[in-house]
CSV table of C-alpha atoms in Angstrom, one decimal:
chain,number,residue,atom,x,y,z
A,1,MET,CA,72.9,261.7,220.7
A,2,ASP,CA,71.5,262.1,224.6
A,3,LEU,CA,73.5,264.4,226.7
A,4,GLY,CA,72.9,261.6,229.8
A,5,PHE,CA,75.4,259.4,227.2
A,6,ARG,CA,78.0,258.1,228.4
A,7,MET,CA,80.3,254.9,227.7
A,8,HIS,CA,83.9,253.6,228.6
A,9,ALA,CA,86.5,250.3,227.2
A,10,GLU,CA,87.0,248.2,230.1
A,11,ARG,CA,89.8,245.0,228.8
A,12,THR,CA,88.4,242.4,228.0
A,13,PRO,CA,90.8,238.3,228.7
A,14,ASN,CA,91.3,238.1,225.1
A,15,PRO,CA,93.6,240.7,224.2
A,16,ASN,CA,91.9,240.7,220.2
A,17,SER,CA,88.3,242.2,221.3
A,18,ILE,CA,87.7,245.6,224.3
A,19,LYS,CA,84.1,246.2,225.1
A,20,TRP,CA,82.2,249.0,225.8
A,21,VAL,CA,80.5,249.1,228.1
A,22,LEU,CA,77.5,252.2,227.4
A,23,SER,CA,75.0,254.1,230.7
A,24,GLN,CA,71.4,252.6,228.2
A,25,LYS,CA,70.0,249.1,226.7
A,26,VAL,CA,72.2,247.5,223.8
A,27,VAL,CA,69.9,245.0,223.1
A,28,GLU,CA,66.4,244.6,224.5
A,29,GLY,CA,64.4,241.5,224.4
A,30,VAL,CA,66.9,238.7,224.1
A,31,ALA,CA,69.6,238.3,225.8
A,32,ALA,CA,72.8,238.4,223.6
A,33,ALA,CA,73.3,239.4,220.0
A,34,HIS,CA,76.6,237.5,217.9
A,35,PHE,CA,78.2,237.9,214.2
A,36,ASP,CA,81.0,236.4,212.9
A,37,SER,CA,80.2,238.4,210.3
A,38,ALA,CA,78.8,241.7,208.7
A,39,PRO,CA,75.1,241.6,209.3
A,40,SER,CA,72.9,243.4,207.0
A,41,ALA,CA,71.6,246.7,208.8
A,42,GLU,CA,68.2,245.0,208.5
A,43,VAL,CA,69.2,242.7,210.8
A,44,SER,CA,71.5,245.0,213.5
A,45,PRO,CA,72.4,248.0,212.1
A,46,LEU,CA,74.6,248.8,214.8
A,47,ALA,CA,76.3,245.7,214.3
A,48,ALA,CA,76.7,246.7,210.3
A,49,SER,CA,77.8,250.1,210.9
A,50,LEU,CA,81.1,248.6,213.3
A,51,PHE,CA,82.5,245.7,210.5
A,52,ALA,CA,82.1,249.0,207.8
A,53,VAL,CA,85.3,249.6,210.3
A,54,GLU,CA,89.0,247.2,209.2
A,55,GLY,CA,89.7,245.4,210.8
A,56,VAL,CA,86.2,244.2,213.4
A,57,GLU,CA,85.8,240.3,213.4
A,58,ALA,CA,83.3,240.1,215.4
A,59,VAL,CA,80.3,241.5,217.7
A,60,PHE,CA,78.8,241.0,219.9
A,61,LEU,CA,76.1,242.7,221.2
A,62,GLY,CA,74.4,242.5,225.5
A,63,PRO,CA,72.0,243.7,227.0
A,64,ASN,CA,73.9,247.5,227.9
A,65,PHE,CA,77.8,246.5,226.9
A,66,ILE,CA,79.4,245.8,223.0
A,67,THR,CA,82.1,243.9,222.6
A,68,VAL,CA,84.5,243.8,219.2
A,69,THR,CA,87.2,241.9,218.1
A,70,ARG,CA,90.0,242.8,216.2
A,71,ARG,CA,91.5,241.0,213.7
A,72,GLU,CA,94.6,239.7,215.1
A,73,GLY,CA,97.9,241.9,214.7
A,74,LEU,CA,95.8,244.9,214.1
A,75,GLU,CA,96.6,248.2,217.1
A,76,TRP,CA,93.5,249.2,219.3
A,77,THR,CA,95.0,252.3,218.9
A,78,ASP,CA,94.1,252.0,214.8
A,79,LEU,CA,90.5,250.9,215.8
A,80,ALA,CA,89.2,253.2,218.6
A,81,GLN,CA,88.6,255.9,217.1
A,82,PRO,CA,86.1,254.4,215.0
A,83,ILE,CA,85.0,251.5,216.9
A,84,VAL,CA,83.2,255.0,219.1
A,85,SER,CA,81.9,257.2,216.0
A,86,ALA,CA,80.1,254.4,214.7
A,87,ILE,CA,78.6,253.4,218.4
A,88,LYS,CA,77.8,257.7,218.8
A,89,GLY,CA,76.6,257.3,215.9
A,90,TRP,CA,74.4,254.1,216.5
A,91,VAL,CA,73.0,256.3,219.0
A,92,SER,CA,71.3,259.5,218.0
A,93,ASP,CA,70.6,257.5,215.5
A,94,ALA,CA,68.3,255.7,217.3
A,95,VAL,CA,67.1,252.9,215.8
A,96,PRO,CA,67.1,249.3,217.7
A,97,ALA,CA,70.6,247.4,217.9
A,98,LEU,CA,69.0,244.4,216.1
A,99,GLY,CA,66.7,245.1,213.2
A,100,SER,CA,63.8,243.2,211.5
A,101,ALA,CA,65.0,240.8,210.0
A,102,TYR,CA,66.9,239.9,213.0
A,103,ALA,CA,66.0,236.2,214.1
A,104,PRO,CA,67.1,234.4,217.6
A,105,PRO,CA,68.9,230.8,217.2
A,106,ASP,CA,66.6,228.1,217.5
A,107,VAL,CA,66.3,225.7,220.3
A,108,GLY,CA,64.5,223.5,219.7
A,109,ASP,CA,62.5,220.8,222.0
A,110,GLN,CA,64.5,220.4,225.1
A,111,SER,CA,64.9,217.3,228.0
A,112,GLU,CA,64.4,219.2,231.4
A,113,THR,CA,68.2,217.6,231.3
A,114,VAL,CA,69.1,220.7,228.5
A,115,GLN,CA,66.4,222.9,230.8
A,116,ARG,CA,68.7,223.3,233.3
A,117,ILE,CA,71.7,222.9,231.7
A,118,VAL,CA,70.3,226.4,230.0
A,119,GLU,CA,68.7,227.3,233.3
A,120,ILE,CA,72.5,226.5,235.5
A,121,LEU,CA,73.9,228.6,232.5
A,122,GLU,CA,71.2,231.9,232.0
A,123,LYS,CA,71.6,232.7,236.0
A,124,ASP,CA,75.0,231.0,238.0
A,125,ILE,CA,77.6,231.5,234.4
A,126,ARG,CA,76.2,233.8,231.8
A,127,PRO,CA,76.8,237.6,234.7
A,128,TYR,CA,80.1,236.1,235.2
A,129,VAL,CA,81.0,235.7,232.0
A,130,GLN,CA,79.6,238.3,230.6
A,131,GLN,CA,81.6,240.7,232.6
A,132,ASP,CA,84.3,240.2,230.6
A,133,GLY,CA,83.0,241.4,227.7
A,134,GLY,CA,81.6,237.8,226.7
A,135,GLU,CA,78.5,235.2,226.4
A,136,ILE,CA,78.0,230.9,226.2
A,137,THR,CA,75.1,229.7,224.8
A,138,PHE,CA,74.1,226.2,224.7
A,139,ALA,CA,74.6,224.0,221.5
A,140,GLY,CA,72.7,221.5,222.2
A,141,PHE,CA,73.8,217.7,224.9
A,142,GLN,CA,75.4,214.4,223.9
A,143,ASP,CA,76.0,211.8,224.7
A,144,GLY,CA,76.7,213.8,228.6
A,145,ILE,CA,78.5,216.0,227.1
A,146,VAL,CA,77.4,220.0,226.9
A,147,GLN,CA,78.6,222.0,223.6
A,148,LEU,CA,79.0,225.7,223.8
A,149,TYR,CA,79.1,228.7,221.5
A,150,LEU,CA,82.0,231.3,222.9
A,151,GLN,CA,80.9,234.9,221.9
A,152,GLY,CA,82.3,238.1,221.9
A,153,SER,CA,85.5,238.1,224.2
A,154,CYS,CA,85.3,234.4,224.9
A,155,SER,CA,85.7,233.9,221.2
A,156,GLY,CA,89.6,233.3,220.8
A,157,CYS,CA,90.9,234.4,224.2
A,158,PRO,CA,93.0,232.3,226.3
A,159,SER,CA,92.2,231.3,229.2
A,160,SER,CA,88.8,230.3,227.7
A,161,THR,CA,89.8,226.5,228.1
A,162,VAL,CA,90.9,227.4,232.1
A,163,THR,CA,86.4,228.9,232.0
A,164,LEU,CA,85.6,225.8,230.1
A,165,LYS,CA,86.2,223.0,232.3
A,166,GLN,CA,87.4,225.3,235.4
A,167,GLY,CA,84.2,227.1,235.9
A,168,ILE,CA,81.3,225.9,233.1
A,169,GLU,CA,82.1,222.2,233.1
A,170,THR,CA,82.4,222.3,238.2
A,171,ARG,CA,79.3,224.1,237.8
A,172,LEU,CA,77.5,221.6,235.8
A,173,ARG,CA,79.0,217.7,237.1
A,174,GLU,CA,77.5,219.6,241.1
A,175,GLU,CA,74.3,219.7,239.3
A,176,LEU,CA,73.8,217.6,237.1
A,177,PRO,CA,75.8,213.4,237.2
A,178,GLU,CA,75.4,213.2,234.1
A,179,VAL,CA,77.3,215.9,232.7
A,180,LEU,CA,80.7,213.7,231.8
A,181,GLY,CA,82.4,217.2,229.6
A,182,VAL,CA,82.0,220.3,228.9
A,183,GLU,CA,82.9,221.5,224.8
A,184,ALA,CA,83.4,224.0,222.7
A,185,ILE,CA,82.4,223.7,219.2
A,186,ALA,CA,83.0,226.9,216.0
């Protein structure tokens, strides 16, 4: 393991998620990757090893952080050391977090409005959401409603409705009058 490697944990607004901030890059070439179930090691060696920890329910890999969501009812004191060990093992192995079988979601063809929505999400909203160990991903735009996936600590967070309505929806409606609302989809 790199002697300059550092890592610390940060609480998130979601009591079931903790954000582990690393002193090195986690994902390269993509904004982030979210896993609701254990992927194969060919898809993500890092996520696969984290899901091997009993009680891990979701893993989100960000630019320089990893958000781990635990199963409801478990204590972080029981999960922290195995999670830290899995992350340190990945750092020691010096393999990419995303394997050769990882395929980012396809965004398809985008209208001018959708391109602008994605641009606002990327530049104005994503950095703030990532500060709390979360992620938002554009899922669609239909009949004036922007559909988003809430990932990382945002998934299941008690304050996600406030983030959606007072933060994201307000910002998008300021810029795009064709946006009537925002909703999270599963």
